[in-house]
Coordinates of C-alpha atoms and ligand atoms in Angstrom, one line a residue:
M1 CA -63.7 15.7 -47.5
C2 CA -64.8 19.3 -47.1
G3 CA -65.0 20.6 -43.5
I4 CA -66.9 23.4 -41.9
V5 CA -66.2 25.3 -38.7
G6 CA -67.8 28.4 -37.3
V7 CA -67.8 30.4 -34.0
V8 CA -69.7 33.3 -32.6
G9 CA -69.0 35.2 -29.4
S10 CA -65.5 34.1 -28.7
K11 CA -62.5 36.3 -27.8
N12 CA -60.4 34.7 -30.4
A13 CA -62.4 33.5 -33.3
T14 CA -59.3 33.2 -35.7
D15 CA -57.6 30.8 -33.3
I16 CA -60.7 28.6 -32.8
L17 CA -61.3 28.4 -36.6
I18 CA -57.7 27.5 -37.4
Q19 CA -57.5 24.9 -34.7
G20 CA -60.8 23.5 -35.8
L21 CA -59.7 23.3 -39.4
Q22 CA -56.5 21.6 -38.4
K23 CA -58.6 18.9 -36.6
L24 CA -60.4 18.4 -39.9
E25 CA -57.3 18.1 -42.0
Y26 CA -57.4 14.3 -41.8
R27 CA -60.6 14.3 -43.8
G28 CA -58.8 15.4 -47.0
Y29 CA -58.8 18.8 -48.6
D30 CA -56.9 20.9 -51.2
S31 CA -57.6 24.5 -50.1
A32 CA -58.9 26.4 -47.1
G33 CA -60.3 29.7 -46.0
I34 CA -61.7 31.7 -43.1
F35 CA -63.9 34.8 -42.7
V36 CA -63.5 36.6 -39.4
A37 CA -65.4 39.6 -38.1
D38 CA -66.1 41.7 -35.1
K39 CA -68.9 44.1 -34.4
N40 CA -66.7 47.2 -35.0
G41 CA -66.5 46.5 -38.7
N42 CA -63.1 44.7 -38.7
Q43 CA -63.8 42.0 -41.3
N44 CA -61.3 39.8 -43.2
L45 CA -61.5 37.0 -45.7
V46 CA -58.4 34.9 -46.2
K47 CA -58.0 31.8 -48.5
A48 CA -55.1 29.7 -49.6
V49 CA -54.5 26.7 -51.8
G50 CA -52.8 23.7 -50.1
R51 CA -52.4 23.0 -46.4
I52 CA -53.8 25.0 -43.4
S53 CA -50.2 26.0 -42.8
A54 CA -50.3 27.9 -46.1
L55 CA -53.5 29.7 -44.9
Q56 CA -51.9 30.5 -41.5
E57 CA -48.9 32.1 -43.3
K58 CA -51.4 34.6 -44.9
I59 CA -53.2 35.5 -41.7
G60 CA -51.9 38.7 -40.2
I61 CA -52.6 40.2 -36.8
E62 CA -55.5 42.3 -38.4
V63 CA -57.4 39.0 -38.9
N64 CA -59.1 38.8 -35.5
G65 CA -62.6 39.1 -34.2
S66 CA -65.3 37.4 -32.2
S67 CA -67.0 35.4 -34.9
G68 CA -66.3 33.7 -38.2
I69 CA -66.6 30.7 -40.4
G70 CA -64.0 28.5 -42.0
H71 CA -63.7 25.7 -44.5
T72 CA -61.5 23.1 -45.9
R73 CA -62.4 22.3 -49.6
W74 CA -62.0 19.0 -51.4
A75 CA -62.6 20.0 -55.0
T76 CA -65.7 18.8 -56.8
H77 CA -66.9 21.8 -59.0
G78 CA -63.8 23.5 -60.2
K79 CA -60.1 22.9 -59.6
P80 CA -58.4 23.6 -56.3
S81 CA -57.6 27.3 -56.5
E82 CA -58.0 30.4 -54.4
V83 CA -61.1 31.7 -56.2
N84 CA -62.8 28.3 -55.8
A85 CA -61.8 28.0 -52.1
H86 CA -64.5 28.9 -49.6
P87 CA -65.9 31.2 -48.0
H88 CA -67.7 32.6 -51.0
V89 CA -69.4 36.0 -51.1
S90 CA -72.6 37.4 -52.6
A91 CA -72.6 39.9 -55.5
S92 CA -72.8 42.8 -53.1
F93 CA -70.2 41.2 -50.8
R94 CA -72.6 41.4 -47.9
F95 CA -73.1 37.6 -47.4
V96 CA -70.4 35.1 -46.8
L97 CA -71.0 31.3 -47.1
V98 CA -69.2 28.0 -46.6
H99 CA -70.7 24.8 -48.0
N100 CA -70.2 21.1 -47.9
G101 CA -72.0 18.9 -50.4
V102 CA -73.1 19.2 -54.0
I103 CA -75.9 21.4 -55.4
E104 CA -77.4 19.4 -58.2
N105 CA -79.4 22.2 -59.9
F106 CA -76.8 24.9 -59.7
K107 CA -76.8 25.4 -63.5
E108 CA -80.6 25.9 -63.6
L109 CA -80.4 28.3 -60.6
K110 CA -77.7 30.3 -62.3
E111 CA -79.7 30.6 -65.6
K112 CA -83.0 31.3 -64.0
Y113 CA -82.1 33.7 -61.2
L114 CA -78.6 35.0 -61.7
A115 CA -78.2 35.4 -65.5
S116 CA -76.6 38.9 -65.1
D117 CA -74.3 38.1 -62.2
K118 CA -70.5 37.8 -62.6
F119 CA -68.8 34.8 -60.9
V120 CA -65.1 34.7 -60.0
G121 CA -64.9 30.9 -59.7
E122 CA -66.6 27.7 -60.9
T123 CA -68.2 26.4 -57.7
D124 CA -71.8 25.6 -57.1
T125 CA -71.4 27.4 -53.7
E126 CA -70.8 30.8 -55.3
I127 CA -74.1 30.4 -57.1
V128 CA -75.9 29.7 -53.8
V129 CA -74.5 32.7 -52.0
H130 CA -75.4 35.0 -54.9
L131 CA -78.9 33.6 -54.9
I132 CA -79.3 34.2 -51.1
G133 CA -78.0 37.7 -51.5
K134 CA -80.2 38.5 -54.4
L135 CA -83.4 37.2 -52.7
I136 CA -82.7 39.1 -49.5
E137 CA -81.6 42.4 -51.2
E138 CA -84.0 42.5 -54.1
E139 CA -87.1 41.2 -52.3
N140 CA -86.3 43.1 -49.1
L141 CA -86.4 39.9 -47.0
S142 CA -84.9 39.2 -43.6
V143 CA -81.9 37.0 -43.7
V144 CA -83.9 34.1 -42.3
E145 CA -86.7 34.6 -44.9
G146 CA -84.2 34.9 -47.8
F147 CA -82.1 31.9 -46.7
Q148 CA -85.3 29.8 -46.3
K149 CA -86.5 30.8 -49.7
A150 CA -83.2 29.9 -51.3
L151 CA -83.2 26.5 -49.5
K152 CA -86.6 25.7 -51.1
L153 CA -85.1 26.3 -54.5
I154 CA -81.9 24.3 -53.9
E155 CA -81.6 20.6 -54.8
G156 CA -78.8 18.4 -53.6
S157 CA -76.8 17.8 -50.5
F158 CA -75.6 20.6 -48.3
A159 CA -74.3 21.8 -45.0
F160 CA -74.3 25.6 -45.1
A161 CA -72.9 28.2 -42.6
L162 CA -73.9 31.8 -43.7
M163 CA -72.8 35.1 -42.2
D164 CA -74.2 38.6 -42.9
K165 CA -71.5 41.3 -42.7
K166 CA -74.1 43.8 -41.4
N167 CA -74.7 41.6 -38.4
P168 CA -71.7 39.4 -37.8
E169 CA -72.9 38.3 -34.4
V170 CA -75.0 35.5 -36.0
I171 CA -74.3 32.4 -38.0
Y172 CA -77.2 30.9 -40.0
V173 CA -76.8 27.2 -40.7
A174 CA -78.9 24.6 -42.6
K175 CA -78.3 21.1 -43.7
N176 CA -79.6 18.3 -46.0
K177 CA -77.8 15.0 -46.1
S178 CA -74.4 16.5 -45.2
P179 CA -73.3 16.3 -41.6
L180 CA -73.4 19.5 -39.4
L181 CA -73.5 20.0 -35.6
I182 CA -73.7 22.9 -33.2
G183 CA -71.1 23.0 -30.4
L184 CA -72.2 24.7 -27.2
G185 CA -69.5 26.8 -25.4
D186 CA -69.5 28.9 -22.3
G187 CA -70.5 32.4 -23.6
Y188 CA -69.9 31.4 -27.2
N189 CA -71.3 28.8 -29.6
M190 CA -69.9 26.9 -32.6
V191 CA -70.7 25.1 -35.8
C192 CA -68.8 22.2 -37.2
S193 CA -69.2 19.3 -39.7
D194 CA -67.4 16.9 -37.3
A195 CA -67.4 17.0 -33.4
M196 CA -63.6 16.4 -33.6
A197 CA -63.1 20.0 -34.9
M198 CA -64.5 21.6 -31.7
I199 CA -63.7 19.0 -29.0
R200 CA -61.0 21.2 -27.6
E201 CA -63.7 23.8 -26.9
T202 CA -66.6 21.7 -25.8
N203 CA -68.0 18.2 -25.6
R204 CA -71.6 19.4 -25.7
F205 CA -73.2 19.2 -29.1
L206 CA -76.6 19.7 -30.7
E207 CA -77.7 17.6 -33.7
I208 CA -79.3 19.3 -36.7
H209 CA -81.8 17.4 -38.8
D210 CA -82.2 17.5 -42.5
G211 CA -84.3 20.4 -43.6
E212 CA -83.8 22.5 -40.4
M213 CA -82.3 25.9 -40.2
V214 CA -80.4 27.0 -37.1
I215 CA -79.7 30.5 -35.9
V216 CA -76.6 30.5 -33.8
R217 CA -75.8 33.5 -31.5
K218 CA -73.2 33.6 -28.7
D219 CA -75.8 33.0 -26.0
A220 CA -78.7 31.3 -27.9
V221 CA -79.3 28.6 -30.5
E222 CA -82.6 28.6 -32.3
I223 CA -83.7 25.5 -34.4
I224 CA -86.4 26.1 -36.9
D225 CA -87.9 23.1 -38.7
T226 CA -89.2 22.9 -42.2
D227 CA -92.7 24.3 -41.2
G228 CA -91.0 27.3 -39.6
V229 CA -91.7 26.0 -36.1
T230 CA -89.1 26.5 -33.4
R231 CA -87.8 23.1 -32.0
K232 CA -86.3 22.3 -28.6
R233 CA -83.5 19.8 -28.5
E234 CA -81.3 18.5 -25.7
P235 CA -77.6 18.5 -26.3
Y236 CA -75.6 15.3 -26.2
I237 CA -72.1 14.7 -24.8
A238 CA -69.6 13.6 -27.4
K239 CA -67.4 10.8 -26.0
L240 CA -64.3 11.9 -27.7
D241 CA -61.0 12.2 -25.8
L242 CA -58.6 14.9 -27.0
S243 CA -55.7 12.5 -26.5
D244 CA -57.3 10.0 -28.9
I245 CA -57.0 12.4 -31.7
G246 CA -53.3 13.3 -31.1
K247 CA -50.4 11.6 -32.8
G248 CA -48.5 11.1 -29.6
T249 CA -44.8 10.3 -30.3
Y250 CA -45.6 8.7 -33.7
P251 CA -44.4 10.3 -37.0
Y252 CA -47.8 9.4 -38.7
Y253 CA -51.3 8.6 -37.6
M254 CA -51.3 5.5 -39.8
L255 CA -48.4 3.9 -37.9
K256 CA -50.1 4.7 -34.5
E257 CA -53.4 3.2 -35.7
I258 CA -51.7 0.1 -37.0
D259 CA -50.0 -0.3 -33.6
E260 CA -53.3 0.2 -31.8
Q261 CA -54.9 -2.9 -33.4
P262 CA -54.1 -5.5 -30.6
A263 CA -55.6 -3.0 -28.1
V264 CA -58.7 -2.6 -30.3
M265 CA -59.2 -6.3 -30.5
R266 CA -59.1 -6.5 -26.7
K267 CA -61.4 -3.5 -26.3
I268 CA -64.0 -5.2 -28.6
M269 CA -63.8 -8.4 -26.5
Q270 CA -64.3 -6.4 -23.4
E271 CA -67.2 -4.4 -24.8
Y272 CA -69.1 -7.4 -26.2
M273 CA -68.3 -10.2 -23.8
S274 CA -71.3 -11.3 -21.8
E275 CA -71.0 -10.9 -18.0
D276 CA -72.7 -14.3 -17.6
S277 CA -70.3 -16.4 -19.6
P278 CA -67.0 -15.4 -21.1
H279 CA -67.8 -17.6 -24.1
Q280 CA -70.9 -15.7 -25.0
M281 CA -71.4 -12.4 -26.7
K282 CA -73.5 -9.5 -25.5
V283 CA -75.6 -8.1 -28.4
D284 CA -79.0 -6.5 -28.0
Q285 CA -81.8 -9.1 -28.4
E286 CA -83.6 -6.9 -31.0
I287 CA -80.5 -7.0 -33.2
L288 CA -80.3 -10.8 -32.9
E289 CA -83.9 -11.1 -33.8
A290 CA -83.6 -8.9 -36.8
V291 CA -80.8 -11.1 -38.1
V292 CA -82.7 -14.3 -37.3
K293 CA -85.8 -13.0 -39.1
A294 CA -83.9 -12.1 -42.2
D295 CA -83.8 -14.5 -45.1
R296 CA -80.8 -12.7 -46.6
I297 CA -78.3 -10.2 -45.4
Y298 CA -77.1 -7.3 -47.6
I299 CA -73.8 -5.8 -46.5
I300 CA -73.6 -2.3 -48.0
A301 CA -70.3 -0.5 -47.8
A302 CA -67.6 1.4 -49.7
G303 CA -63.8 1.2 -49.9
T304 CA -62.0 -0.6 -47.1
S305 CA -65.3 -1.2 -45.3
S306 CA -66.6 -3.3 -48.3
H307 CA -63.5 -5.4 -48.0
A308 CA -64.3 -6.0 -44.4
G309 CA -67.8 -7.1 -45.6
W310 CA -66.1 -9.7 -48.0
A311 CA -63.9 -10.9 -45.2
A312 CA -66.9 -11.5 -43.0
K313 CA -69.2 -13.1 -45.6
A314 CA -68.2 -16.7 -45.2
F315 CA -68.2 -16.9 -41.4
F316 CA -71.3 -14.9 -41.2
E317 CA -73.1 -17.3 -43.4
Q318 CA -71.8 -20.4 -41.6
M319 CA -72.7 -19.1 -38.1
T320 CA -76.0 -17.5 -38.9
Q321 CA -77.1 -19.9 -41.6
T322 CA -78.2 -17.0 -43.7
P323 CA -77.0 -16.1 -47.1
V324 CA -75.0 -12.8 -47.3
E325 CA -74.4 -10.5 -50.3
V326 CA -71.7 -7.9 -50.2
C327 CA -72.5 -4.8 -52.3
L328 CA -70.8 -1.6 -53.1
S329 CA -73.0 1.2 -51.9
S330 CA -72.3 3.5 -54.9
E331 CA -73.6 0.8 -57.2
F332 CA -76.4 -0.8 -55.2
G333 CA -78.6 2.3 -54.9
Y334 CA -78.9 2.8 -58.6
N335 CA -78.8 -0.9 -59.7
I336 CA -81.0 -2.6 -57.1
P337 CA -81.0 -6.4 -57.5
L338 CA -84.1 -8.5 -57.0
L339 CA -84.4 -8.4 -53.2
S340 CA -85.3 -11.4 -51.0
Q341 CA -88.7 -11.4 -49.2
N342 CA -87.3 -10.3 -45.8
P343 CA -83.8 -8.8 -46.1
L344 CA -81.7 -7.1 -43.4
F345 CA -79.3 -4.4 -44.5
I346 CA -76.0 -4.1 -42.6
Y347 CA -74.2 -0.8 -43.4
I348 CA -70.5 -1.1 -42.5
S349 CA -68.9 2.4 -42.3
Q350 CA -65.9 3.6 -40.3
S351 CA -67.2 7.2 -40.4
G352 CA -70.9 6.6 -40.5
E353 CA -71.1 9.5 -43.0
T354 CA -70.4 8.0 -46.4
A355 CA -73.0 9.5 -48.8
D356 CA -73.0 6.5 -51.1
S357 CA -74.0 4.2 -48.2
R358 CA -76.5 6.7 -46.9
Q359 CA -78.4 7.0 -50.2
V360 CA -78.9 3.2 -50.0
L361 CA -80.1 3.4 -46.4
V362 CA -82.6 6.1 -47.3
K363 CA -84.0 4.2 -50.3
M364 CA -84.1 0.8 -48.5
K365 CA -85.8 2.4 -45.4
E366 CA -88.5 3.7 -47.8
L367 CA -89.0 0.1 -48.9
G368 CA -89.4 -0.8 -45.3
C369 CA -86.1 -2.7 -44.9
K370 CA -84.5 -2.8 -41.5
A371 CA -81.0 -1.3 -41.1
L372 CA -78.1 -2.1 -38.8
T373 CA -75.1 0.2 -38.9
I374 CA -71.6 -1.0 -37.8
T375 CA -69.6 2.2 -37.3
N376 CA -66.8 3.7 -35.4
V377 CA -68.6 7.0 -34.8
P378 CA -71.5 7.0 -32.3
G379 CA -74.1 9.6 -33.4
S380 CA -73.0 9.6 -37.0
T381 CA -75.6 9.9 -39.7
L382 CA -75.7 6.2 -40.6
S383 CA -76.0 5.3 -37.0
R384 CA -78.8 7.8 -36.3
E385 CA -80.8 6.8 -39.3
A386 CA -80.5 3.0 -38.9
D387 CA -82.8 0.9 -36.6
Y388 CA -79.8 -0.5 -34.8
T389 CA -76.1 0.2 -34.3
L390 CA -73.1 -1.8 -33.3
L391 CA -70.0 0.3 -32.5
L392 CA -66.4 -0.6 -33.4
H393 CA -64.8 0.8 -30.3
A394 CA -61.7 1.5 -32.3
S395 CA -61.2 5.2 -31.1
P396 CA -61.0 7.8 -33.8
E397 CA -59.2 6.8 -37.0
I398 CA -57.5 9.8 -38.5
A399 CA -55.2 8.5 -41.2
V400 CA -57.0 8.5 -44.6
A401 CA -55.9 4.9 -45.1
S402 CA -58.1 2.8 -42.9
T403 CA -56.3 0.2 -40.8
K404 CA -57.7 -0.4 -37.3
A405 CA -61.3 0.2 -38.5
Y406 CA -61.0 -2.6 -41.1
T407 CA -59.7 -5.2 -38.5
A408 CA -62.3 -3.9 -36.0
Q409 CA -65.1 -4.3 -38.5
I410 CA -64.3 -7.9 -39.1
A411 CA -64.0 -8.5 -35.4
V412 CA -67.4 -6.9 -34.7
M413 CA -69.0 -8.9 -37.5
A414 CA -67.6 -12.0 -35.9
V415 CA -69.1 -10.9 -32.6
L416 CA -72.5 -10.5 -34.2
A417 CA -72.3 -13.8 -36.2
K418 CA -71.3 -15.7 -33.0
A419 CA -74.1 -14.1 -31.0
V420 CA -76.7 -15.0 -33.6
G421 CA -75.3 -18.5 -34.0
E422 CA -75.6 -19.0 -30.3
Y423 CA -79.1 -17.7 -30.3
I424 CA -80.2 -20.1 -33.1
E425 CA -78.2 -22.9 -31.5
N426 CA -75.9 -23.4 -34.5
S427 CA -73.2 -25.9 -33.7
T428 CA -70.5 -24.1 -35.6
A429 CA -71.0 -21.0 -33.6
R430 CA -71.3 -22.9 -30.3
S431 CA -68.0 -24.6 -30.7
F432 CA -66.3 -21.4 -31.8
N433 CA -64.7 -19.7 -28.8
L434 CA -64.5 -16.2 -30.2
I435 CA -62.8 -14.6 -27.1
K436 CA -60.0 -17.1 -27.3
E437 CA -59.6 -16.7 -31.0
L438 CA -59.6 -12.9 -30.9
S439 CA -57.0 -13.1 -28.1
L440 CA -54.9 -15.2 -30.5
V441 CA -55.4 -12.6 -33.2
A442 CA -54.3 -9.8 -30.9
N443 CA -51.2 -11.8 -30.1
A444 CA -50.5 -12.5 -33.7
I445 CA -50.7 -8.8 -34.5
E446 CA -48.4 -8.0 -31.6
A447 CA -45.8 -10.4 -32.9
L448 CA -46.1 -8.9 -36.4
L449 CA -45.6 -5.4 -35.0
T450 CA -42.1 -6.5 -33.7
E451 CA -41.2 -7.3 -37.3
K452 CA -41.3 -3.7 -38.6
E453 CA -37.6 -3.5 -39.4
L454 CA -37.7 -6.7 -41.4
I455 CA -40.8 -5.6 -43.3
E456 CA -39.2 -2.2 -44.0
Q457 CA -36.1 -3.9 -45.5
K458 CA -38.1 -6.4 -47.5
V459 CA -40.2 -3.6 -48.9
A460 CA -37.2 -1.5 -49.9
K461 CA -35.9 -4.4 -52.0
H462 CA -39.3 -5.6 -53.3
L463 CA -41.2 -2.5 -54.2
Q464 CA -38.5 0.1 -55.0
D465 CA -39.0 2.1 -58.2
T466 CA -41.9 0.0 -59.4
R467 CA -45.0 1.5 -60.9
N468 CA -47.2 -1.5 -60.5
A469 CA -47.6 -4.6 -58.3
F470 CA -50.1 -7.5 -57.5
Y471 CA -51.4 -9.1 -54.4
I472 CA -52.7 -12.6 -55.0
G473 CA -54.5 -15.1 -52.8
R474 CA -57.3 -17.6 -52.7
G475 CA -60.5 -17.6 -50.5
A476 CA -60.0 -15.4 -47.5
D477 CA -56.6 -14.5 -48.8
Y478 CA -58.2 -13.1 -52.0
Y479 CA -60.3 -10.8 -49.8
A480 CA -57.3 -9.8 -47.8
S481 CA -55.4 -9.2 -51.1
M482 CA -58.1 -6.7 -52.2
E483 CA -57.6 -4.7 -49.0
A484 CA -53.8 -5.0 -49.2
A485 CA -53.8 -3.7 -52.7
L486 CA -56.1 -0.8 -51.9
K487 CA -53.8 0.2 -49.0
L488 CA -50.7 0.1 -51.2
K489 CA -52.2 2.1 -54.1
E490 CA -54.0 4.7 -52.1
I491 CA -50.9 6.0 -50.2
S492 CA -47.9 5.0 -52.3
Y493 CA -49.5 5.5 -55.7
I494 CA -48.1 2.2 -56.9
Q495 CA -50.8 0.8 -59.2
C496 CA -51.7 -2.5 -57.4
E497 CA -54.4 -5.1 -58.0
G498 CA -55.7 -7.6 -55.5
F499 CA -56.3 -10.7 -57.5
A500 CA -57.8 -14.2 -57.0
A501 CA -54.6 -16.2 -57.5
G502 CA -56.3 -18.8 -59.7
E503 CA -57.9 -16.2 -62.0
L504 CA -54.6 -14.5 -62.9
K505 CA -53.9 -17.0 -65.7
H506 CA -57.2 -16.1 -67.4
G507 CA -55.9 -12.8 -68.7
T508 CA -54.1 -10.6 -66.2
I509 CA -50.9 -12.8 -66.1
A510 CA -50.2 -11.0 -69.5
L511 CA -49.1 -8.0 -67.4
I512 CA -46.4 -10.0 -65.6
E513 CA -42.9 -9.2 -66.9
E514 CA -39.3 -9.2 -65.7
G515 CA -39.3 -7.7 -62.2
T516 CA -43.0 -7.2 -61.7
P517 CA -43.6 -7.4 -57.9
V518 CA -46.2 -9.9 -56.7
Q519 CA -47.1 -10.4 -53.1
A520 CA -48.7 -13.8 -52.4
L521 CA -50.9 -14.3 -49.3
I522 CA -51.2 -17.9 -48.1
S523 CA -53.0 -18.9 -45.0
N524 CA -55.2 -21.9 -45.9
Q525 CA -53.4 -25.3 -45.9
E526 CA -56.1 -26.9 -48.1
I527 CA -55.4 -24.5 -51.0
A528 CA -51.9 -23.4 -50.2
S529 CA -50.4 -25.7 -52.9
H530 CA -52.6 -24.2 -55.5
T531 CA -51.5 -20.7 -54.6
R532 CA -47.9 -21.8 -54.6
G533 CA -48.5 -23.2 -58.1
N534 CA -49.7 -19.7 -59.1
V535 CA -46.6 -18.2 -57.6
M536 CA -44.5 -20.5 -59.7
E537 CA -46.4 -19.4 -62.8
V538 CA -45.6 -15.7 -62.2
V539 CA -42.0 -16.5 -61.2
S540 CA -41.5 -18.3 -64.5
R541 CA -42.6 -15.1 -66.3
G542 CA -40.1 -12.9 -64.4
A543 CA -42.1 -11.7 -61.4
K544 CA -40.3 -11.2 -58.1
V545 CA -42.4 -12.6 -55.3
L546 CA -42.8 -11.8 -51.7
T547 CA -44.7 -14.4 -49.7
I548 CA -46.7 -13.6 -46.6
V549 CA -47.9 -16.9 -45.1
S550 CA -49.4 -18.2 -41.9
Q551 CA -47.2 -20.4 -39.7
D552 CA -49.1 -23.6 -40.6
C553 CA -48.5 -23.1 -44.3
A554 CA -44.9 -21.7 -44.0
Q555 CA -41.9 -23.0 -45.9
A556 CA -38.2 -22.2 -45.2
D557 CA -37.9 -19.5 -47.9
D558 CA -41.1 -17.6 -47.2
D559 CA -40.6 -13.9 -46.5
L560 CA -43.0 -13.1 -43.7
V561 CA -44.6 -15.5 -41.4
V562 CA -47.9 -14.7 -39.5
Q563 CA -49.0 -16.7 -36.5
T564 CA -51.8 -19.0 -37.4
V565 CA -55.3 -17.8 -36.3
H566 CA -58.8 -19.3 -36.8
P567 CA -59.7 -19.4 -40.5
F568 CA -62.7 -17.1 -39.8
L569 CA -60.4 -14.4 -38.6
T570 CA -57.5 -14.9 -41.0
C571 CA -58.1 -11.7 -42.9
I572 CA -57.3 -9.7 -39.8
A573 CA -54.0 -11.3 -39.2
M574 CA -53.0 -11.4 -42.9
V575 CA -53.8 -7.8 -43.6
V576 CA -51.6 -6.3 -40.9
P577 CA -48.3 -7.0 -42.6
T578 CA -49.7 -5.6 -45.8
Q579 CA -50.6 -2.4 -43.9
L580 CA -46.9 -2.1 -42.9
V581 CA -45.9 -2.9 -46.5
A582 CA -48.0 0.1 -47.7
Y583 CA -46.7 2.3 -44.9
Y584 CA -43.0 1.7 -45.6
A585 CA -43.4 1.8 -49.4
T586 CA -44.9 5.2 -49.0
L587 CA -42.2 6.4 -46.6
Q588 CA -39.5 5.2 -48.9
R589 CA -41.1 7.3 -51.7
G590 CA -41.0 10.4 -49.5
L591 CA -44.8 10.8 -49.6
D592 CA -47.1 12.0 -46.9
V593 CA -48.5 8.8 -45.5
D594 CA -51.5 10.3 -43.7
K595 CA -52.7 12.7 -46.5
P596 CA -52.6 11.0 -49.8
R597 CA -53.4 13.1 -52.8
N598 CA -57.0 13.4 -54.1
L599 CA -58.4 11.3 -51.2
A600 CA -60.8 12.1 -48.4
K601 CA -61.3 10.3 -45.1
S602 CA -65.0 10.8 -45.0
V603 CA -66.7 11.0 -48.4
T604 CA -69.9 13.0 -47.9
V605 CA -70.8 13.4 -51.6
E606 CA -72.1 10.7 -53.9
Ligands
G6P701 C1 -63.1 6.8 -48.2 C2 -61.9 6.5 -47.3 C3 -61.7 5.0 -47.3 C4 -62.9 4.3 -46.7 C5 -64.2 4.7 -47.5 C6 -65.5 4.3 -46.9 O1 -62.9 6.6 -49.5 O2 -60.7 7.1 -47.9 O3 -60.6 4.7 -46.4 O4 -62.8 3.0 -46.7 O5 -64.3 6.1 -47.7 O6 -65.6 5.0 -45.7 P1 -66.5 4.6 -44.4 O7 -66.3 5.7 -43.5 O8 -67.9 4.4 -44.9 O9 -65.9 3.3 -43.9

């Protein structure tokens, strides 16, 4: 989703801004822009619709300076266009602003304070920069006073970076709900919505808390809290490796991340294995106690992360002896069910920034409910605001379509379930050797990764020219089907449903016609014959079927065979071939695998 970068005091602000915006491309955007200035009055604003490369083409040698702000926009208010792209300017052109988030009362602000102003675009951001300009210029306020006054009038989520053309040696920033950080350089300082944007320049970052304003100069950073008091804060070191965020020799991040999954499984084992016994897991005692005290676990998540929650539900219940509910974060916060007496909330989020999940966390914390975040990003908002965090250790995931984070989320939930089960002396957990089982999962994934050519050929025959498709399965295979279908639709644009195989006949089978592709997932011997029965039902109605089955369920004419793994972990192994199916279907359609249309990696608006 939208990204912010800014720099002050550098020799080459344009270069830093462009490189920063490129690092944020993975988050999803549809237009971009930069404002660059120096103290001699050379000031340029450049915007373009489409990729950063389109913006670069418009940047001439005159666009240089020592400070500036930049933005990638994912359209919310107003279509993707040059006038709607950020940065936006105030009515007098003096102030320049970039913004992430959504201003909820923008219409009221416009009517009440800016009725006579003319606007070039349709964004809420343009209204904010007009408001800031008006307050400062008409009421003769300092920039800090005017910005603070505007912030008091604004409702919604925001990360702002503001510049004053009269004094371009300063960037003023403020945030509420949307992520924003200060990067500390040597003789220059930076602003970014994601540490990844500036990791080439620095690994030292300062957090900004909601409600704070920060004044960033090349040699000083001043944090002012909501009461106007200056705050001191120690920087933290971001543990991000530049090589982790490169594509290496891969054509796409998604393929690299699919291939990394066996290594991620092994990393998770290494991080969570107890030094005392290789069969035991190392999880903080206070987390174990929080789970044990809970009478019900609510897993709150969005998209792929919610599918990981479904995949974990059954084994988590069996090992911890506690009921688990899996809830979509965008629904839960506004439709809160009757809660149990002593719930624990587990937020599963790759990015740790998803606004839908965060709104639940804020509301539930107000009710006094404890929060555990399972995330790939240390220091992310959901991690900071929760009582406890467990990390995925999957290294940065860049492709919009989540792959290694999903499999890591299930593995870390298994780690937690096993650790709690041991703690309460549950026999299922005691007899479950997670390290051995995860090793088998890593081996099964490795074996699948050698089958890429076969999968590519099967996909070419099976999904060519289709507009729709189905994944079907029962039990854990149903949950894996939901994730498999999401993967396929989000990058190949084939409309695909993940369906409970037995439910198909209660309505949806009406959609099956001659040539409809159906992919069946079968990994549970006990119910394999039922799913095979459902396969026959769709074949009889003209469907062409591709079967993905575990070895213990395989028959001679199955299409793809996955090594059998423990039933608790079957979603991990069964989803990997479907990730490759989505990847090759997308390649064969000539689409950009890593940057699907309309999608964002990190969704920071509700
Ligand atoms: C976006 C991404 C999905 C992701 C979802 C939840 O929609 O495109 O891939 O599953 O957000 O993200 P999270 O970071 O909370 O896991």
